[in-house]
Structure formats: structure tokens, C-alpha cells
mmCIF file of C-alpha atoms in Angstrom:
data_model
loop_
_atom_site.group_PDB
_atom_site.id
_atom_site.type_symbol
_atom_site.label_atom_id
_atom_site.label_comp_id
_atom_site.label_asym_id
_atom_site.label_seq_id
_atom_site.Cartn_x
_atom_site.Cartn_y
_atom_site.Cartn_z
ATOM 1 C CA MET A 1 68.837 123.074 115.815
ATOM 2 C CA ARG A 2 69.293 122.173 112.122
ATOM 3 C CA ILE A 3 67.221 119.755 110.414
ATOM 4 C CA LEU A 4 69.268 117.019 109.055
ATOM 5 C CA ASN A 5 68.887 113.710 107.259
ATOM 6 C CA LYS A 6 67.596 111.012 109.388
ATOM 7 C CA ASP A 7 70.435 108.809 108.283
ATOM 8 C CA VAL A 8 73.129 111.148 109.537
ATOM 9 C CA ASP A 9 71.407 113.036 112.356
ATOM 10 C CA PRO A 10 72.533 110.574 114.998
ATOM 11 C CA ARG A 11 76.149 111.346 114.326
ATOM 12 C CA LEU A 12 75.301 114.804 116.178
ATOM 13 C CA VAL A 13 73.945 113.285 119.342
ATOM 14 C CA VAL A 14 75.817 114.720 122.379
ATOM 15 C CA LYS A 15 74.413 112.860 125.783
ATOM 16 C CA LEU A 16 75.860 112.008 129.289
ATOM 17 C CA ASN A 17 77.103 108.680 129.509
ATOM 18 C CA ARG A 18 77.645 107.611 133.109
ATOM 19 C CA VAL A 19 79.147 103.929 132.536
ATOM 20 C CA ILE A 20 82.504 104.493 130.631
ATOM 21 C CA ALA A 21 84.324 106.747 133.092
ATOM 22 C CA PRO A 22 86.293 105.959 136.117
ATOM 23 C CA GLY A 23 84.143 106.239 139.384
ATOM 24 C CA SER A 24 80.917 106.459 137.037
ATOM 25 C CA ILE A 25 81.519 110.342 136.895
ATOM 26 C CA GLY A 26 80.225 110.403 133.323
ATOM 27 C CA ILE A 27 81.475 111.509 129.969
ATOM 28 C CA MET A 28 79.943 113.835 127.274
ATOM 29 C CA GLN A 29 79.471 111.481 124.449
ATOM 30 C CA PHE A 30 79.914 112.743 121.002
ATOM 31 C CA GLY A 31 77.712 111.036 118.665
ATOM 32 C CA GLU A 32 75.285 108.253 119.069
ATOM 33 C CA LYS A 33 77.963 105.970 119.073
ATOM 34 C CA ASN A 34 80.633 108.272 120.672
ATOM 35 C CA ASP A 35 82.421 108.170 117.368
ATOM 36 C CA TYR A 36 81.620 111.314 115.359
ATOM 37 C CA PRO A 37 85.366 112.183 115.266
ATOM 38 C CA ASN A 38 86.374 108.754 114.159
ATOM 39 C CA VAL A 39 83.762 108.728 111.501
ATOM 40 C CA ILE A 40 84.944 112.039 110.170
ATOM 41 C CA GLU A 41 88.376 110.957 110.373
ATOM 42 C CA LYS A 42 87.891 107.927 107.994
ATOM 43 C CA LEU A 43 85.411 109.824 105.864
ATOM 44 C CA VAL A 44 88.187 112.376 105.089
ATOM 45 C CA GLN A 45 90.743 109.668 104.478
ATOM 46 C CA SER A 46 88.513 107.725 102.130
ATOM 47 C CA SER A 47 87.733 110.872 100.049
ATOM 48 C CA VAL A 48 90.387 112.194 97.914
ATOM 49 C CA THR A 49 89.053 115.527 97.759
ATOM 50 C CA ALA A 50 88.208 115.966 101.265
ATOM 51 C CA THR A 51 91.810 114.826 101.906
ATOM 52 C CA SER A 52 93.164 117.503 99.673
ATOM 53 C CA VAL A 53 90.919 120.386 100.824
ATOM 54 C CA ALA A 54 91.893 119.655 104.560
ATOM 55 C CA ASP A 55 95.666 119.538 103.597
ATOM 56 C CA ILE A 56 95.363 122.798 101.870
ATOM 57 C CA TYR A 57 93.142 124.398 104.507
ATOM 58 C CA ALA A 58 95.786 123.403 107.105
ATOM 59 C CA ARG A 59 98.508 124.664 104.931
ATOM 60 C CA PHE A 60 96.968 128.051 104.918
ATOM 61 C CA LEU A 61 96.339 127.939 108.652
ATOM 62 C CA THR A 62 100.237 127.308 109.081
ATOM 63 C CA GLY A 63 101.042 130.067 106.560
ATOM 64 C CA LEU A 64 104.815 130.740 106.696
ATOM 65 C CA GLY A 65 105.004 130.032 110.485
ATOM 66 C CA PHE A 66 105.127 132.912 113.120
ATOM 67 C CA ASN A 67 105.860 136.302 112.409
ATOM 68 C CA ASN A 68 108.636 136.221 114.919
ATOM 69 C CA GLU A 69 110.773 133.774 112.930
ATOM 70 C CA ALA A 70 112.744 133.312 115.980
ATOM 71 C CA LEU A 71 109.851 131.239 117.738
ATOM 72 C CA ASN A 72 109.525 128.535 115.106
ATOM 73 C CA ASN A 73 112.568 126.526 115.851
ATOM 74 C CA VAL A 74 112.043 126.851 119.707
ATOM 75 C CA VAL A 75 112.096 123.109 121.067
ATOM 76 C CA VAL A 76 109.060 122.696 123.531
ATOM 77 C CA SER A 77 108.893 118.957 123.824
ATOM 78 C CA LYS A 78 109.628 115.580 122.624
ATOM 79 C CA ASP A 79 107.572 112.828 120.818
ATOM 80 C CA ILE A 80 107.289 109.272 121.631
ATOM 81 C CA ARG A 81 110.638 108.484 119.518
ATOM 82 C CA GLN A 82 112.345 111.184 121.254
ATOM 83 C CA LYS A 83 112.340 113.507 118.470
ATOM 84 C CA ASP A 84 112.328 117.394 119.141
ATOM 85 C CA ILE A 85 108.933 118.999 118.727
ATOM 86 C CA THR A 86 109.379 122.799 118.091
ATOM 87 C CA VAL A 87 106.773 125.494 118.140
ATOM 88 C CA LEU A 88 106.182 125.220 114.410
ATOM 89 C CA ASP A 89 105.794 121.557 114.669
ATOM 90 C CA MET A 90 102.904 122.257 117.018
ATOM 91 C CA LEU A 91 101.295 124.668 114.762
ATOM 92 C CA ARG A 92 101.383 122.304 111.929
ATOM 93 C CA SER A 93 99.843 119.681 114.072
ATOM 94 C CA ALA A 94 97.308 122.235 115.470
ATOM 95 C CA ALA A 95 96.463 123.250 112.110
ATOM 96 C CA SER A 96 95.849 119.586 110.752
ATOM 97 C CA SER A 97 93.506 118.970 113.828
ATOM 98 C CA VAL A 98 91.592 122.176 112.847
ATOM 99 C CA SER A 99 91.244 121.296 109.297
ATOM 100 C CA ARG A 100 89.415 118.161 109.939
ATOM 101 C CA PHE A 101 87.553 118.532 113.371
ATOM 102 C CA ASN A 102 87.302 122.422 113.850
ATOM 103 C CA GLY A 103 89.069 122.069 117.056
ATOM 104 C CA VAL A 104 92.271 121.148 118.689
ATOM 105 C CA TYR A 105 93.349 120.013 122.396
ATOM 106 C CA VAL A 106 96.689 121.014 123.811
ATOM 107 C CA LYS A 107 98.098 118.951 126.880
ATOM 108 C CA VAL A 108 100.641 120.816 129.175
ATOM 109 C CA ARG A 109 102.323 120.014 132.565
ATOM 110 C CA PRO A 110 102.044 122.671 135.053
ATOM 111 C CA THR A 111 105.203 123.477 137.265
ATOM 112 C CA GLY A 112 103.403 124.964 140.361
ATOM 113 C CA GLU A 113 104.673 128.525 139.753
ATOM 114 C CA GLY A 114 102.098 129.505 137.314
ATOM 115 C CA LYS A 115 104.244 128.058 134.424
ATOM 116 C CA ILE A 116 103.663 125.192 131.944
ATOM 117 C CA LYS A 117 106.048 122.866 130.087
ATOM 118 C CA LEU A 118 105.921 119.872 127.682
ATOM 119 C CA PRO A 119 103.067 121.063 125.513
ATOM 120 C CA GLU A 120 101.731 118.430 123.104
ATOM 121 C CA ILE A 121 98.898 118.339 120.631
ATOM 122 C CA LEU A 122 96.464 115.578 121.666
ATOM 123 C CA PRO A 123 94.713 113.471 118.901
ATOM 124 C CA PHE A 124 91.325 115.007 118.826
ATOM 125 C CA LYS A 125 89.287 111.852 118.546
ATOM 126 C CA ASN A 126 90.688 110.700 121.720
ATOM 127 C CA CYS A 127 89.517 113.539 123.863
ATOM 128 C CA ARG A 128 85.829 114.094 125.356
ATOM 129 C CA PHE A 129 84.471 116.389 128.020
ATOM 130 C CA HIS A 130 83.719 115.073 131.643
ATOM 131 C CA LYS A 131 80.116 115.927 132.710
ATOM 132 C CA VAL A 132 79.443 119.344 134.586
ATOM 133 C CA ASP A 133 80.836 119.348 137.908
ATOM 134 C CA ASP A 134 78.949 120.891 141.202
ATOM 135 C CA SER A 135 80.022 124.419 140.384
ATOM 136 C CA GLY A 136 78.414 124.402 137.261
ATOM 137 C CA TYR A 137 81.329 123.816 134.748
ATOM 138 C CA ILE A 138 83.117 121.267 132.916
ATOM 139 C CA SER A 139 86.468 121.052 134.892
ATOM 140 C CA LYS A 140 88.105 118.033 133.130
ATOM 141 C CA ILE A 141 88.942 116.266 129.822
ATOM 142 C CA ALA A 142 88.803 112.421 129.392
ATOM 143 C CA TYR A 143 91.268 111.016 127.129
ATOM 144 C CA TYR A 144 90.910 107.235 125.687
ATOM 145 C CA ASP A 145 92.204 105.833 122.585
ATOM 146 C CA ASN A 146 89.216 104.088 121.486
ATOM 147 C CA TRP A 147 85.935 105.549 122.455
ATOM 148 C CA PRO A 148 83.855 103.604 119.624
ATOM 149 C CA LYS A 149 85.095 100.395 120.979
ATOM 150 C CA ASP A 150 85.707 99.193 117.192
ATOM 151 C CA LYS A 151 86.269 95.679 117.918
ATOM 152 C CA ALA A 152 83.023 93.629 118.760
ATOM 153 C CA GLY A 153 82.357 92.843 122.261
ATOM 154 C CA GLU A 154 85.173 95.063 123.374
ATOM 155 C CA GLN A 155 84.836 96.429 126.939
ATOM 156 C CA PHE A 156 86.019 99.737 128.031
ATOM 157 C CA LYS A 157 89.457 99.704 130.303
ATOM 158 C CA LYS A 158 88.483 102.272 132.755
ATOM 159 C CA GLU A 159 92.026 102.080 134.254
ATOM 160 C CA ASP A 160 93.372 103.222 130.717
ATOM 161 C CA ILE A 161 90.893 106.515 130.588
ATOM 162 C CA LYS A 162 93.042 109.177 131.685
ATOM 163 C CA SER A 163 91.345 112.424 133.177
ATOM 164 C CA TYR A 164 93.099 115.767 132.863
ATOM 165 C CA PHE A 165 92.045 119.302 134.309
ATOM 166 C CA LEU A 166 90.926 122.097 132.039
ATOM 167 C CA PHE A 167 93.925 124.642 131.470
ATOM 168 C CA ASN A 168 94.306 127.089 134.624
ATOM 169 C CA PRO A 169 97.979 127.900 135.338
ATOM 170 C CA ASP A 170 97.079 129.685 138.475
ATOM 171 C CA PRO A 171 99.335 128.330 141.331
ATOM 172 C CA LYS A 172 96.255 128.191 143.553
ATOM 173 C CA ALA A 173 94.292 126.083 141.247
ATOM 174 C CA ILE A 174 97.223 123.826 140.406
ATOM 175 C CA SER A 175 97.843 123.371 144.242
ATOM 176 C CA ALA A 176 94.144 122.475 144.699
ATOM 177 C CA GLN A 177 94.210 119.966 141.843
ATOM 178 C CA VAL A 178 97.396 118.133 143.142
ATOM 179 C CA GLN A 179 95.215 117.832 146.525
ATOM 180 C CA ALA A 180 92.346 116.325 144.385
ATOM 181 C CA VAL A 181 94.336 113.481 143.114
ATOM 182 C CA LYS A 182 95.771 113.036 146.563
ATOM 183 C CA GLY A 183 99.328 114.053 145.492
ATOM 184 C CA THR A 184 101.783 115.875 147.453
ATOM 185 C CA GLY A 185 103.552 118.102 144.574
ATOM 186 C CA PRO A 186 103.208 119.398 140.972
ATOM 187 C CA GLN A 187 105.110 116.119 139.825
ATOM 188 C CA HIS A 188 101.966 114.132 140.845
ATOM 189 C CA HIS A 189 99.945 116.512 138.783
ATOM 190 C CA PRO A 190 98.174 114.543 135.917
ATOM 191 C CA GLY A 191 98.437 117.677 133.543
ATOM 192 C CA GLN A 192 96.001 120.237 132.158
ATOM 193 C CA VAL A 193 94.295 120.619 128.644
ATOM 194 C CA TYR A 194 93.636 123.612 126.842
ATOM 195 C CA PHE A 195 91.010 123.387 124.149
ATOM 196 C CA GLN A 196 90.060 125.607 121.179
ATOM 197 C CA PHE A 197 87.135 125.229 118.801
ATOM 198 C CA PHE A 198 86.471 127.017 115.723
ATOM 199 C CA ASP A 199 82.748 125.980 115.683
ATOM 200 C CA ASN A 200 80.680 126.484 118.805
ATOM 201 C CA SER A 201 77.232 125.501 117.520
ATOM 202 C CA TYR A 202 77.023 122.699 119.996
ATOM 203 C CA LEU A 203 79.151 121.424 122.886
ATOM 204 C CA TYR A 204 81.687 119.852 120.459
ATOM 205 C CA PRO A 205 82.573 121.341 117.238
ATOM 206 C CA LEU A 206 81.119 120.013 113.825
ATOM 207 C CA SER A 207 83.728 119.245 111.396
ATOM 208 C CA PRO A 208 84.405 121.617 108.326
ATOM 209 C CA PHE A 209 82.934 118.354 106.412
ATOM 210 C CA ASP A 210 79.957 118.077 108.307
ATOM 211 C CA SER A 211 77.557 119.887 105.806
ATOM 212 C CA VAL A 212 79.240 117.706 102.980
ATOM 213 C CA TYR A 213 79.227 114.431 105.044
ATOM 214 C CA LEU A 214 77.108 112.584 102.269
ATOM 215 C CA ASP A 215 78.939 114.027 99.337
ATOM 216 C CA ALA A 216 82.475 112.874 100.614
ATOM 217 C CA ASP A 217 81.009 109.411 101.249
ATOM 218 C CA SER A 218 79.731 109.403 97.815
ATOM 219 C CA GLU A 219 82.967 110.061 96.386
ATOM 220 C CA TRP A 220 84.015 107.058 98.551
ATOM 221 C CA GLN A 221 81.388 104.765 97.170
ATOM 222 C CA LEU A 222 82.234 105.845 93.634
ATOM 223 C CA SER A 223 85.886 104.887 93.893
ATOM 224 C CA ILE A 224 84.836 101.371 95.601
ATOM 225 C CA TYR A 225 82.557 100.832 92.475
ATOM 226 C CA GLN A 226 85.188 101.870 90.272
ATOM 227 C CA ASN A 227 87.702 99.504 92.060
ATOM 228 C CA ARG A 228 85.594 96.647 92.311
ATOM 229 C CA GLU A 229 84.763 97.003 88.270
ATOM 230 C CA VAL A 230 88.380 96.855 87.655
ATOM 231 C CA ARG A 231 89.367 94.094 90.177
ATOM 232 C CA ASN A 232 86.358 91.845 89.832
ATOM 233 C CA GLY A 233 85.042 92.228 86.285
ATOM 234 C CA PHE A 234 85.394 92.538 82.903
ATOM 235 C CA MET A 235 83.791 96.003 83.208
ATOM 236 C CA LEU A 236 80.798 95.067 81.406
ATOM 237 C CA ARG A 237 78.937 91.860 82.591
ATOM 238 C CA HIS A 238 79.422 88.634 80.814
ATOM 239 C CA ILE A 239 77.848 85.303 80.991
ATOM 240 C CA VAL A 240 80.379 82.277 80.432
ATOM 241 C CA ARG A 241 78.680 79.443 79.049
ATOM 242 C CA VAL A 242 80.340 75.998 79.057
ATOM 243 C CA ALA A 243 79.478 72.358 78.777
ATOM 244 C CA GLU A 244 79.356 70.604 81.845
ATOM 245 C CA PRO A 245 83.088 69.455 82.913
ATOM 246 C CA GLU A 246 83.653 65.786 83.149
ATOM 247 C CA SER A 247 85.277 66.091 86.610
ATOM 248 C CA GLU A 248 85.421 68.380 89.713
ATOM 249 C CA GLU A 249 89.427 68.857 88.621
ATOM 250 C CA ASP A 250 88.385 70.114 85.173
ATOM 251 C CA ALA A 251 85.964 72.412 86.512
ATOM 252 C CA ASP A 252 88.549 73.737 88.913
ATOM 253 C CA LYS A 253 90.798 74.199 86.053
ATOM 254 C CA LEU A 254 88.332 76.008 84.027
ATOM 255 C CA ARG A 255 87.176 78.310 87.026
ATOM 256 C CA GLU A 256 90.973 79.378 87.216
ATOM 257 C CA LYS A 257 91.367 79.946 83.713
ATOM 258 C CA VAL A 258 88.162 82.115 83.480
ATOM 259 C CA THR A 259 89.492 84.182 86.697
ATOM 260 C CA GLY A 260 92.582 84.878 84.934
ATOM 261 C CA PHE A 261 90.615 86.911 82.258
ATOM 262 C CA GLN A 262 89.230 89.151 85.047
ATOM 263 C CA GLY A 263 90.737 92.423 86.385
ATOM 264 C CA ALA A 264 93.493 94.977 85.279
ATOM 265 C CA ASP A 265 96.128 91.881 85.356
ATOM 266 C CA GLY A 266 93.850 89.662 83.346
ATOM 267 C CA ALA A 267 94.797 88.284 80.048
ATOM 268 C CA ARG A 268 93.754 90.678 77.377
ATOM 269 C CA ILE A 269 93.495 87.762 74.614
ATOM 270 C CA LEU A 270 91.517 84.850 74.670
ATOM 271 C CA LEU A 271 92.759 81.814 72.292
ATOM 272 C CA MET A 272 89.897 79.499 71.560
ATOM 273 C CA THR A 273 89.720 76.321 69.515
ATOM 274 C CA ASP A 274 86.868 76.060 67.060
ATOM 275 C CA GLU A 275 84.493 74.050 69.430
ATOM 276 C CA ILE A 276 81.326 76.130 69.306
ATOM 277 C CA ASP A 277 79.137 75.288 66.461
ATOM 278 C CA PRO A 278 79.258 78.431 63.938
ATOM 279 C CA GLU A 279 75.431 77.823 63.212
ATOM 280 C CA THR A 280 73.839 77.179 66.304
ATOM 281 C CA GLY A 281 76.107 78.829 68.525
ATOM 282 C CA GLU A 282 76.118 75.801 71.120
ATOM 283 C CA VAL A 283 78.813 74.559 73.145
ATOM 284 C CA LYS A 284 80.034 71.313 71.316
ATOM 285 C CA ASP A 285 82.246 69.718 74.163
ATOM 286 C CA THR A 286 83.868 70.556 77.307
ATOM 287 C CA GLY A 287 87.072 72.183 76.060
ATOM 288 C CA ALA A 288 85.271 75.181 74.943
ATOM 289 C CA PHE A 289 83.239 78.003 76.297
ATOM 290 C CA LYS A 290 81.144 80.895 74.994
ATOM 291 C CA ILE A 291 80.895 84.482 76.459
ATOM 292 C CA GLU A 292 77.818 86.574 76.021
ATOM 293 C CA LYS A 293 77.993 90.125 76.901
ATOM 294 C CA VAL A 294 75.494 91.712 79.164
ATOM 295 C CA ASP A 295 75.406 95.516 78.658
ATOM 296 C CA SER A 296 75.523 97.699 81.751
ATOM 297 C CA ASN A 297 72.532 100.083 82.259
ATOM 298 C CA ILE A 298 74.896 102.568 84.138
ATOM 299 C CA ASN A 299 76.226 105.518 82.305
ATOM 300 C CA ASP A 300 79.996 105.829 83.033
ATOM 301 C CA LYS A 301 79.619 109.654 81.686
ATOM 302 C CA LEU A 302 77.081 110.216 84.579
ATOM 303 C CA PHE A 303 80.072 109.601 87.048
ATOM 304 C CA ASP A 304 82.266 112.294 85.528
ATOM 305 C CA SER A 305 79.328 114.812 86.330
ATOM 306 C CA TYR A 306 79.030 113.177 89.865
ATOM 307 C CA HIS A 307 82.836 113.639 90.704
ATOM 308 C CA ALA A 308 82.746 117.368 89.577
ATOM 309 C CA GLU A 309 79.698 118.009 91.609
ATOM 310 C CA LEU A 310 81.028 116.300 94.618
ATOM 311 C CA THR A 311 84.290 117.956 94.337
ATOM 312 C CA ASN A 312 82.720 121.295 94.013
ATOM 313 C CA ARG A 313 80.482 120.927 97.113
ATOM 314 C CA ILE A 314 83.346 119.856 99.368
ATOM 315 C CA ARG A 315 85.494 122.601 98.211
ATOM 316 C CA LYS A 316 82.523 125.234 98.793
ATOM 317 C CA ALA A 317 81.998 123.874 102.211
ATOM 318 C CA ASN A 318 85.540 124.595 103.411
ATOM 319 C CA LYS A 319 85.627 128.480 103.061
ATOM 320 C CA ALA A 320 85.167 128.315 99.530
ATOM 321 C CA LEU A 321 88.353 127.130 98.291
ATOM 322 C CA PRO A 322 89.177 128.253 94.697
ATOM 323 C CA ALA A 323 89.116 125.505 92.367
ATOM 324 C CA VAL A 324 92.523 126.404 90.984
ATOM 325 C CA LEU A 325 94.227 125.618 94.057
ATOM 326 C CA ILE A 326 93.039 121.941 94.080
ATOM 327 C CA ASP A 327 92.111 121.233 90.202
ATOM 328 C CA TYR A 328 94.702 123.473 88.598
ATOM 329 C CA GLU A 329 95.719 122.739 84.959
ATOM 330 C CA GLU A 330 99.252 123.492 84.026
ATOM 331 C CA SER A 331 98.202 124.948 80.652
ATOM 332 C CA SER A 332 95.726 127.304 82.365
ATOM 333 C CA LEU A 333 98.445 128.611 84.455
ATOM 334 C CA GLY A 334 100.733 129.357 81.727
ATOM 335 C CA THR A 335 98.301 131.467 79.845
ATOM 336 C CA THR A 336 97.915 133.672 82.846
ATOM 337 C CA SER A 337 101.302 133.788 83.853
ATOM 338 C CA GLY A 338 100.249 132.639 87.320
ATOM 339 C CA GLU A 339 97.814 135.400 88.001
ATOM 340 C CA GLY A 340 95.020 133.359 88.659
ATOM 341 C CA ILE A 341 96.707 131.358 91.370
ATOM 342 C CA VAL A 342 98.162 134.156 93.122
ATOM 343 C CA GLN A 343 94.466 135.735 93.238
ATOM 344 C CA ALA A 344 93.244 132.458 94.645
ATOM 345 C CA VAL A 345 95.970 132.252 97.032
ATOM 346 C CA ASN A 346 94.920 135.838 98.402
ATOM 347 C CA PHE A 347 91.567 135.210 98.491
ATOM 348 C CA TYR A 348 91.588 132.073 100.470
ATOM 349 C CA ASN A 349 94.242 133.734 102.835
ATOM 350 C CA SER A 350 91.509 136.438 103.446
ATOM 351 C CA MET A 351 88.931 133.553 104.085
ATOM 352 C CA THR A 352 91.138 131.907 106.513
ATOM 353 C CA ALA A 353 92.493 135.081 108.292
ATOM 354 C CA ASP A 354 90.121 134.929 111.231
ATOM 355 C CA ASP A 355 91.192 131.284 111.741
ATOM 356 C CA ARG A 356 94.840 132.159 111.806
ATOM 357 C CA SER A 357 93.823 134.986 114.369
ATOM 358 C CA HIS A 358 92.244 132.138 116.550
ATOM 359 C CA MET A 359 95.416 129.998 116.200
ATOM 360 C CA SER A 360 97.652 132.882 117.127
ATOM 361 C CA ARG A 361 95.434 133.836 120.201
ATOM 362 C CA MET A 362 95.669 130.140 121.515
ATOM 363 C CA PHE A 363 99.382 130.241 121.023
ATOM 364 C CA MET A 364 99.618 133.246 123.085
ATOM 365 C CA GLU A 365 97.318 132.261 125.652
ATOM 366 C CA ILE A 366 99.253 128.925 126.259
ATOM 367 C CA PHE A 367 102.892 130.009 125.962
ATOM 368 C CA LYS A 368 102.624 133.362 127.895
ATOM 369 C CA HIS A 369 102.648 130.939 130.805
ATOM 370 C CA SER A 370 105.634 128.837 129.228
ATOM 371 C CA ASP A 371 108.771 127.897 131.584
ATOM 372 C CA ILE A 372 110.916 129.031 128.462
ATOM 373 C CA PRO A 373 111.533 132.871 128.772
ATOM 374 C CA GLU A 374 111.754 133.408 124.876
ATOM 375 C CA LEU A 375 108.394 132.237 124.449
ATOM 376 C CA ALA A 376 106.752 133.726 127.913
ATOM 377 C CA ASN A 377 107.922 137.071 126.897
ATOM 378 C CA ASN A 378 107.082 137.074 123.348
ATOM 379 C CA GLU A 379 104.103 139.474 122.301
ATOM 380 C CA ASP A 380 104.064 138.926 118.611
ATOM 381 C CA TRP A 381 102.339 135.517 117.889
ATOM 382 C CA SER A 382 100.727 136.467 114.383
ATOM 383 C CA ILE A 383 101.053 133.946 111.722
ATOM 384 C CA LYS A 384 102.608 135.112 108.124
ATOM 385 C CA PRO A 385 100.088 134.324 105.378
ATOM 386 C CA LEU A 386 100.959 131.833 102.823
ATOM 387 C CA GLN A 387 102.424 133.342 99.686
ATOM 388 C CA LEU A 388 103.095 130.826 96.993
ATOM 389 C CA LEU A 389 104.175 133.216 94.205
ATOM 390 C CA THR A 390 104.994 136.780 93.664
ATOM 391 C CA LEU A 391 104.239 138.714 90.279
ATOM 392 C CA SER A 392 107.405 140.537 89.327
ATOM 393 C CA SER A 393 106.901 144.444 88.345
ATOM 394 C CA ASN A 394 106.499 143.732 84.718
ATOM 395 C CA GLY A 395 103.953 140.893 85.178
#
């Protein structure tokens, strides 16, 4: 077990919660508040580097699609808007899930003849394991759209928690599952879920950003600080000294005027009448005010080094993503005729090759049971590596 900072260790807690599932059969909680995937999702979205890294990683997982190009445009399902979902669409969605959570859940509907139909990628944050059953295995996935109960005082709606059997297209297993839900045929089957984790350290996978959890959060906090400085202040702190207004109405007008000087949209020039004694510096009447600067003890240049260090750590934690793929400068590319970025793409392709193999195996294991013959009979589910540039023979 890794030794973790006490402030972030609770996110890795996995324990049985018998309260929040239908029939009190129990759910394997993911994180102290059952919110680890939700925390990771917000963390990645709030960090520009983490978002970029995740998107690039997902792009390399998707590559140029499947090597058998005929598969890419095969329609396998429809989304909630009744738009077609192709095999390539599923690959992109699966890659996005893996890039953030190191795992993916795929729901299918069994037909009863050992075939599956209507596959879809489930939101990773909504899936949890049921507890181990009497046979010593986990046999079901619980699906709910708000495990952390984001709103204060919110209660679980047990009727909205859906349970799906783990993937097993065997007709006998499907028949037994139909009987278990007291159905009479495959049409009453709730569905099955196939899962693939790219990290097996614990029951649930750790995110690719787990080791740089604090770094991504620090980048977010730096952004918040800079935003507040721009929106709410004069950058450096100032004291505004005024004579006491004669009325509350005058006080409100003065506050409104000073507020207008703040932020990116504030006035750049302050026109003042000569109402401050030039010798004493004291405010002479209610129509004038004096601003005194309070120097900040924060070195802004330090933030530049922070940003560089944080970006570097986040990149390295995600399979050593080359800096040129995320922080490239056009001038440096021109001087090398693009050779540097080509080498970086080749390097990252090699670093992500095993993950593309895992993805290929997942699609093969699922779609060899597809009710679409073109998919069921396909034997090549390999993914073409991404290729951004090709150097000509003369360099």
C-alpha cells in the first residue's frame, strides 16, 4: 500500500456501503465520500495542463482508428438524441474515459443467442461494484448519476439505482439472469456491463492523474489567485483614504466610483481635483480621496517557475508526454523542419502502444459476440498509431 499525504489519502478508501443499494445488498464505495471519480473529473477540468494532457493521451489511444477501416463507420447504436454511434465513436469515448480514469465501462444488451447489441460507453463516475456475492465474486455493476450526493441533505433515490450483470454472453448465463430478475425472456434483461481497467493496484483503478493530484490542484489555485487579482483588485493592494461623507447617499456614490477603478474593466485614469493638502497630504473635504499603495510580498516571477514545474510533473506522470506536444513553439519547429515533433509523436506512440493493445482486446472481446456479422467475424481489431507528420525523403 502506498504511503500518501494524509490530506489526500481518504480519496483512495474503498469500503462496503450497505445502505445505498436496493435491497441493502451493498455497494463497494470508491473514496471516503464515494466521490473519487467525481473529484478527478473536476480536478482535470480545472487544470489546463491536465485537460490538455488527457486530451492528447486520448488522441493517441484512438490513433487513426481501427486498422480495418471498414469497421470505423459501422453504426452500432444511437445516443439519447437518436444520433448514430459508430464503432469509431465508441473508441473515442472509451479513450476519453481511460485518459481520465484509467478505466472504461461498456453496457450491452444480450439477445439470448450468445449475441449482444446496442453497446454504449457508460460515464465512468456513475459506476460502482456490488459487494462480493455468495460465490465469492462480484457479479453486478450499480449505476447511479450522483453517488456523492452533491446537494446538502440529498438522499439516495434507491429506485433510480440501476443494477447490471457483468458481461457474460453465454446463453445459459443470460437465461439465469433473466430468471433472477423474474423476467420471461431476453427483453426483460437489464443489460450487462463489460469493464476494462488499465490500472489494477486496487479494486478500482487509480486515475493517471492520481500521483499529481496536488500539482493539478495547485495549478487550479494559481489560476484562481490570478483571476481574483484581476477581477477584485488593483493588482497591488491599496488603501483609499477619504473624508467622512456627509450622507449615506454620498457614501454609496463614493463606493461605486472606487469600485469602478477595479478589475480589468475599471477606468485606467482617475481625475482628481486638488482637494488634498500638498504639504500635509491630508484629505481636506468630502469630495476627494487619497490612495496609498501597499506593496505585495508575493513575487509574481515565482508563479512562472511554479507553472513550469507543475506542468512538467503532470506531463511526466502521464507516460512522459513530451513537452513539444503540449508546449511547442512555432519558431522551434521551423528550425528543425518538424523533426522534433515527429520524434515526439513516435516516442509517445511507443509509450502508449500497450494501452492501445488493451483497447483493441476490449473491442475484440465485446464485438466478437455482436449481432452485426461484419463485427462478429472481424479478426483484426488493432488500432493505427497516430501519425501527425511524415518527413519527405529529402528531409
